[in-house]
PDB file of C-alpha atoms in Angstrom:
ATOM      1  CA  VAL A   3     -97.305  71.039-138.086  1.00 85.00           C
ATOM      2  CA  TYR A   4     -98.012  72.998-134.887  1.00 88.00           C
ATOM      3  CA  SER A   5     -98.696  76.219-136.778  1.00 92.00           C
ATOM      4  CA  GLU A   6    -101.001  74.419-139.190  1.00 94.00           C
ATOM      5  CA  ILE A   7    -102.982  72.856-136.342  1.00 94.00           C
ATOM      6  CA  LYS A   8    -103.217  76.234-134.608  1.00 96.00           C
ATOM      7  CA  ALA A   9    -104.468  77.893-137.801  1.00 98.00           C
ATOM      8  CA  LEU A  10    -107.158  75.221-138.206  1.00 97.00           C
ATOM      9  CA  LEU A  11    -108.265  75.649-134.593  1.00 96.00           C
ATOM     10  CA  VAL A  12    -108.443  79.442-134.968  1.00 98.00           C
ATOM     11  CA  ASP A  13    -110.464  78.993-138.173  1.00 98.00           C
ATOM     12  CA  ARG A  14    -112.897  76.899-136.128  1.00 98.00           C
ATOM     13  CA  GLY A  15    -113.359  79.593-133.501  1.00 98.00           C
ATOM     14  CA  ILE A  16    -110.773  79.031-130.782  1.00 96.00           C
ATOM     15  CA  PRO A  17    -109.086  82.354-129.947  1.00 98.00           C
ATOM     16  CA  SER A  18    -105.376  82.377-130.758  1.00 97.00           C
ATOM     17  CA  LYS A  19    -104.479  83.466-127.204  1.00 97.00           C
ATOM     18  CA  GLU A  20    -106.065  80.240-125.880  1.00 96.00           C
ATOM     19  CA  ILE A  21    -103.691  78.019-127.882  1.00 96.00           C
ATOM     20  CA  ALA A  22    -100.106  77.512-126.719  1.00 95.00           C
ATOM     21  CA  PHE A  23     -97.036  75.539-127.736  1.00 94.00           C
ATOM     22  CA  VAL A  24     -95.095  73.923-124.900  1.00 92.00           C
ATOM     23  CA  HIS A  25     -91.803  74.385-126.766  1.00 91.00           C
ATOM     24  CA  ASP A  26     -92.220  78.181-126.406  1.00 93.00           C
ATOM     25  CA  ALA A  27     -91.864  77.725-122.628  1.00 91.00           C
ATOM     26  CA  ASN A  28     -88.086  77.472-122.744  1.00 90.00           C
ATOM     27  CA  SER A  29     -87.308  78.330-119.108  1.00 92.00           C
ATOM     28  CA  ASP A  30     -88.552  77.113-115.736  1.00 90.00           C
ATOM     29  CA  GLU A  31     -90.361  80.421-115.188  1.00 94.00           C
ATOM     30  CA  LYS A  32     -92.151  80.151-118.544  1.00 93.00           C
ATOM     31  CA  LYS A  33     -93.043  76.484-117.927  1.00 91.00           C
ATOM     32  CA  ASN A  34     -94.544  77.348-114.537  1.00 93.00           C
ATOM     33  CA  SER A  35     -96.484  80.238-116.077  1.00 95.00           C
ATOM     34  CA  LEU A  36     -97.780  77.996-118.864  1.00 94.00           C
ATOM     35  CA  SER A  37     -98.838  75.319-116.366  1.00 94.00           C
ATOM     36  CA  ARG A  38    -100.734  77.920-114.320  1.00 95.00           C
ATOM     37  CA  LYS A  39    -102.511  79.227-117.442  1.00 96.00           C
ATOM     38  CA  VAL A  40    -103.508  75.733-118.593  1.00 94.00           C
ATOM     39  CA  ASN A  41    -104.698  74.702-115.115  1.00 94.00           C
ATOM     40  CA  ALA A  42    -106.703  77.952-114.819  1.00 95.00           C
ATOM     41  CA  GLY A  43    -108.362  77.377-118.193  1.00 94.00           C
ATOM     42  CA  GLU A  44    -106.762  80.443-119.800  1.00 96.00           C
ATOM     43  CA  VAL A  45    -105.045  78.153-122.322  1.00 96.00           C
ATOM     44  CA  ARG A  46    -107.574  75.679-123.732  1.00 95.00           C
ATOM     45  CA  VAL A  47    -105.333  73.862-126.209  1.00 94.00           C
ATOM     46  CA  LEU A  48    -101.715  72.945-125.482  1.00 93.00           C
ATOM     47  CA  LEU A  49     -99.670  71.481-128.319  1.00 91.00           C
ATOM     48  CA  ALA A  50     -96.645  69.513-127.165  1.00 88.00           C
ATOM     49  CA  SER A  51     -94.362  66.698-128.150  1.00 83.00           C
ATOM     50  CA  THR A  52     -94.248  63.655-125.895  1.00 77.00           C
ATOM     51  CA  GLU A  53     -90.714  64.655-124.918  1.00 79.00           C
ATOM     52  CA  LYS A  54     -91.593  68.247-123.939  1.00 80.00           C
ATOM     53  CA  GLY A  55     -95.099  67.637-122.627  1.00 78.00           C
ATOM     54  CA  GLY A  56     -94.488  64.426-120.769  1.00 75.00           C
ATOM     55  CA  THR A  57     -93.134  63.867-117.284  1.00 74.00           C
ATOM     56  CA  GLY A  58     -92.877  66.981-115.140  1.00 77.00           C
ATOM     57  CA  LEU A  59     -95.465  69.134-116.907  1.00 82.00           C
ATOM     58  CA  ASN A  60     -98.425  69.246-114.538  1.00 86.00           C
ATOM     59  CA  VAL A  61    -101.414  70.444-116.554  1.00 88.00           C
ATOM     60  CA  GLN A  62    -103.936  67.793-115.610  1.00 85.00           C
ATOM     61  CA  SER A  63    -106.387  70.026-113.682  1.00 88.00           C
ATOM     62  CA  LYS A  64    -108.391  70.987-116.779  1.00 85.00           C
ATOM     63  CA  MET A  65    -107.184  68.224-119.106  1.00 83.00           C
ATOM     64  CA  LYS A  66    -109.943  66.646-121.177  1.00 86.00           C
ATOM     65  CA  ALA A  67    -107.986  64.652-123.744  1.00 86.00           C
ATOM     66  CA  VAL A  68    -104.514  63.782-124.981  1.00 83.00           C
ATOM     67  CA  HIS A  69    -104.036  63.059-128.672  1.00 80.00           C
ATOM     68  CA  HIS A  70    -100.713  61.553-129.771  1.00 76.00           C
ATOM     69  CA  LEU A  71     -99.923  62.592-133.316  1.00 76.00           C
ATOM     70  CA  ASP A  72     -96.480  61.033-133.491  1.00 73.00           C
ATOM     71  CA  VAL A  73     -95.250  58.538-130.933  1.00 71.00           C
ATOM     72  CA  PRO A  74     -91.452  58.750-130.573  1.00 71.00           C
ATOM     73  CA  TRP A  75     -89.443  55.720-131.633  1.00 78.00           C
ATOM     74  CA  ARG A  76     -87.774  54.080-128.650  1.00 80.00           C
ATOM     75  CA  PRO A  77     -86.087  50.800-129.463  1.00 84.00           C
ATOM     76  CA  SER A  78     -85.939  48.227-126.660  1.00 74.00           C
TER      77      SER A  78
END
């Protein structure tokens, strides 16, 4: 799904280098780097699951919108 969304965004004019997947940031160093890029506006679109992009990922400086595609099931 992520790759398909990225392809559609690129087709609509967003440069590929400005689209990132949070699951590619698989170390603390990479997560910090990704956060810096998003907060600086170098990454315009960040695709993430609620689990990976939720608590602890501070990218709110340039955030315009959050769109939930699939809310995780969490029984009471």
